[in-house]
């Protein structure tokens, strides 16, 4: 209806960041943080609680605006850990 042809997003969604599959040291995991509380919990889980305080990532809308940066940070963090809990 808008005349803009949609592009594939792979496992990610256009409106929530992060919301996609990430490669760990041994497998893929799926992560989704639609709220600030889930984002804070993820930052703590990856051992980087200060990341939740970064103003670039303080809301989902801001994380969407900085999608590439969030994805790069999380990709590096997850590569260092096995998928098994």
XYZ file of C-alpha atoms in Angstrom:
85
model
C 0.000 0.000 0.000
C 2.939 2.343 0.636
C 4.782 1.411 -2.524
C 7.790 0.269 -0.493
C 8.712 -3.339 -1.194
C 9.464 -5.240 2.046
C 12.893 -6.802 2.445
C 13.678 -10.057 4.284
C 14.832 -9.691 7.878
C 16.002 -13.257 8.477
C 15.255 -14.211 12.069
C 15.032 -10.618 13.296
C 11.987 -8.372 13.513
C 11.910 -4.737 12.400
C 10.210 -3.409 15.544
C 12.028 -5.109 18.469
C 15.787 -5.098 19.100
C 17.126 -7.542 19.967
C 14.754 -10.089 18.509
C 16.671 -12.667 16.509
C 18.902 -15.717 16.512
C 22.510 -15.302 17.645
C 25.397 -17.731 17.187
C 26.993 -18.912 20.399
C 30.199 -20.905 20.703
C 28.355 -24.108 19.830
C 24.821 -23.405 18.569
C 22.251 -20.730 17.843
C 19.930 -19.206 20.437
C 16.959 -16.909 19.982
C 16.791 -13.703 22.017
C 13.983 -11.171 22.317
C 13.881 -8.123 24.593
C 10.768 -6.065 23.888
C 10.865 -4.250 27.246
C 13.464 -2.416 29.267
C 13.265 -5.012 32.060
C 14.050 -7.861 29.651
C 16.881 -5.790 28.142
C 18.330 -5.171 31.619
C 18.082 -8.883 32.429
C 19.883 -9.787 29.205
C 22.661 -7.287 29.895
C 23.161 -8.813 33.344
C 23.056 -12.354 31.907
C 25.852 -11.599 29.439
C 27.934 -10.037 32.206
C 27.564 -6.441 31.006
C 24.952 -4.748 33.250
C 26.325 -1.271 32.394
C 25.140 -1.811 28.806
C 21.565 -1.329 30.030
C 22.558 2.179 31.197
C 23.892 3.231 27.778
C 21.577 6.033 26.565
C 21.734 4.723 22.982
C 19.982 1.546 24.130
C 17.730 2.813 26.954
C 14.468 2.006 25.156
C 13.371 -0.390 22.458
C 12.876 2.548 20.062
C 16.476 3.629 20.638
C 17.728 0.049 20.229
C 15.857 -0.118 16.908
C 17.626 3.114 15.871
C 20.980 1.560 16.861
C 20.217 -1.966 15.616
C 23.646 -2.575 14.060
C 25.474 -1.575 17.234
C 23.259 -3.753 19.464
C 23.655 -6.720 17.144
C 27.438 -6.350 17.021
C 27.765 -6.114 20.815
C 25.518 -9.105 21.428
C 27.089 -11.188 18.666
C 30.497 -10.784 20.288
C 29.139 -11.544 23.757
C 27.334 -14.710 22.679
C 30.297 -16.107 20.722
C 32.162 -16.470 24.010
C 29.563 -18.765 25.602
C 27.998 -22.134 24.931
C 24.265 -22.258 24.266
C 23.557 -24.758 27.029
C 22.331 -23.223 30.252
